[in-house]
Amino acid sequence: MARSRPALAASILMVFLASSTAPWRHVLAAASDDEKAAAGLVGVDGTQFVVDGGKTIYFSGFNAYWLMLVASDPARRGQVQAAFRQASEHGLNLARTWAFSDGGETPLQSSPGVYDEAMFQGLDFVIAEARRHGIYLLLCLTNNFHDFGGKRQYVAWAREAGHGDLADADDFFNSTVVKGYYKNHVKTVLTRVNTMTGVAYRDDPTILGWELMNEPRCDADPTGAMVQAWVEEMAPYVKTIDGEHLVTAGLEGFYGDGAHESKDLNPWGIYYGTNYVETHRARGVDFATIHLYPDVWLWGSGADTQLEFFQNWTRSHVSDTELYLGKPLLVTEYGKFLWEGVANRTQRNRFLGLVLDSIYASAAEGGPLVGGAFWHLLDPGMDTLRDGYEIILPEDCRAASIIGNHSQQLAELNGQDVEAVRRRRRRSAQHRKVHVGSSLGRSRSSSDTDATQSHLLLVRFISWFRSISSLFSSA
Ligand SMILES: *[C@@H]1O[C@H](CO)[C@@H](O)[C@H](O)[C@H]1NC(C)=O
Ligand SMILES: *[C@@H]1O[C@H](CO)[C@@H](O)[C@H](O)[C@H]1NC(C)=O
Ligand SMILES: *[C@@H]1O[C@H](CO)[C@@H](O)[C@H](O)[C@H]1NC(C)=O
Ligand SMILES: *[C@@H]1O[C@H](CO)[C@@H](O)[C@H](O)[C@H]1NC(C)=O
């Protein structure tokens, strides 16, 4: 939707006025860019992320998949700088973005092992700017979906190279040839030496960690064994190249059939080809992730059902993470689709507040849910990338205020001694066990009916739709 210039000017003025008194300003003003950049490599200790030899760090984050693409054009780098500046002004300290663009019009990797230097320099720039603004990066290495290539492109490459037996995109997970291509991409990115900072990616503390794939799913093996085997191979592989950075699989949190899974809680109670607990237990996986899109995952259901889903999903993953994983948990994507007549900004902001409050509640009591990243941040003037989920901080005072306040709340929890957090958590454990024990869902095995199949198609379509905007970005 086009905004009139006076409205835009008014909201920019309001943000300016608000920001001069906003509480998170003084926290950030105290640290110069250099000090902010000095935080150092992030590690994991139990369910907490730690820096500086055992001090807690919590993440108030955003997604911006477009950073490398935009930065690959030196004339547009100001937009990347503006995004990091706005993010930093609102206390955001984590950006999740793509370190892949497989084939297509604007490739990072145009064919297996062949790389576009302009795109790579775009990523170099993104990493250098993130560092300058004190923002950590979670870098994702390929996509489950077609946007920017993903598993279908990898399989197509193998077919073009003469492996005609490969047909299905899910062959990505078990073809030796394709796994070789993927490993080569991992190695190329991780060993890249940044042309702007001179630091190899694998040595750069600006990077929080590597995400193997955006939202792995697998129709070929609904129970999750194929994705399981792939993660069990790839996470340790990443560690052989880069033993320092953290690794996660990139899951949305869907449950399968394994021990401690709660498939009934999945949207529509069906399979998506992953196991939340089992896959996050794989060797080399350092922390867990979930995504949260109750509105599109449960499209057509009422607000009450969506709220109940949100509460179930969050509570269940927090307790499973604590009981069975003992690792930190991030909500690496969440958002609400703005659609005229379906949801307006007031409702979106309420959802934003709900997610952020649940993150803070867990973090404040030493729980495993220690941060998140909203989908997604855009700069003003990036209209072609609007997808109904965008949050443009200078144009959205209310969302900016919610996010800024949350960042400040989380920042106040940073720097605690992790042992002290653990002791505090243990003291309240008895109470929690009673609480958790009564709320755990158990999976029932049920065969997929035609109705659930069509729901599955719907959920897949919506995931595709959610990221379809990337198709316009090369225009
Ligand atoms: C990969 O999985 C597919 C689907 O289950 C199967 O048909 C194929 O034989 C598997 N390939 C290998 C190399 O295991
Ligand atoms: C939430 O969890 C409860 C208890 O397990 C279950 O009865 C209910 O159906 C769930 N609701 C949704 C929307 O998932
Ligand atoms: C947003 O939608 C809700 C529910 O339909 C409605 O009550 C509210 O007035 C709307 N707010 C705005 C600002 O349009
Ligand atoms: C953010 O915090 C300030 C100061 O405490 C408060 O005035 C403002 O209403 C808060 N914003 C939101 C959206 O809660």
GROMACS .gro file of N, CA and C and ligand atoms in nm, residues 264-265 298 305-306 308-309 312 315 439-441, ligand 2:
model
   50
  264ASP      N    1   0.059  -3.431   1.789
  264ASP     CA    2  -0.077  -3.375   1.795
  264ASP      C    3  -0.077  -3.223   1.803
  265LEU      N    4   0.035  -3.167   1.850
  265LEU     CA    5   0.041  -3.021   1.861
  265LEU      C    6   0.077  -2.955   1.728
  298LEU      N    7  -0.254  -2.208   1.072
  298LEU     CA    8  -0.390  -2.253   1.103
  298LEU      C    9  -0.490  -2.167   1.027
  305THR      N   10  -0.843  -2.013   1.867
  305THR     CA   11  -0.766  -2.134   1.836
  305THR      C   12  -0.620  -2.097   1.810
  306GLN      N   13  -0.599  -1.987   1.738
  306GLN     CA   14  -0.462  -1.945   1.707
  306GLN      C   15  -0.387  -1.906   1.834
  308GLU      N   16  -0.451  -2.023   2.134
  308GLU     CA   17  -0.427  -2.148   2.207
  308GLU      C   18  -0.310  -2.225   2.145
  309PHE      N   19  -0.305  -2.224   2.011
  309PHE     CA   20  -0.192  -2.287   1.943
  309PHE      C   21  -0.061  -2.221   1.985
  312ASN      N   22   0.025  -2.331   2.335
  312ASN     CA   23   0.069  -2.471   2.337
  312ASN      C   24   0.209  -2.486   2.278
  315ARG      N   25   0.482  -2.323   2.504
  315ARG     CA   26   0.499  -2.395   2.630
  315ARG      C   27   0.562  -2.532   2.607
  439SER      N   28   0.122  -3.059   3.150
  439SER     CA   29   0.090  -2.991   3.025
  439SER      C   30   0.150  -3.060   2.902
  440LEU      N   31   0.227  -3.167   2.923
  440LEU     CA   32   0.291  -3.232   2.809
  440LEU      C   33   0.190  -3.308   2.724
  441GLY      N   34   0.190  -3.280   2.596
  441GLY     CA   35   0.103  -3.356   2.506
  441GLY      C   36   0.175  -3.483   2.461
  477LIG     C1   37  -0.355  -2.722   2.310
  477LIG     O1   38  -0.318  -2.826   2.398
  477LIG     C2   39  -0.426  -2.892   2.459
  477LIG     C3   40  -0.372  -2.990   2.561
  477LIG     O2   41  -0.274  -3.072   2.504
  477LIG     C4   42  -0.511  -2.960   2.352
  477LIG     O3   43  -0.623  -3.022   2.408
  477LIG     C5   44  -0.558  -2.855   2.251
  477LIG     O4   45  -0.627  -2.916   2.145
  477LIG     C6   46  -0.439  -2.778   2.197
  477LIG     N1   47  -0.488  -2.672   2.110
  477LIG     C7   48  -0.431  -2.637   1.995
  477LIG     C8   49  -0.496  -2.529   1.916
  477LIG     O5   50  -0.330  -2.691   1.953
   0.00000   0.00000   0.00000
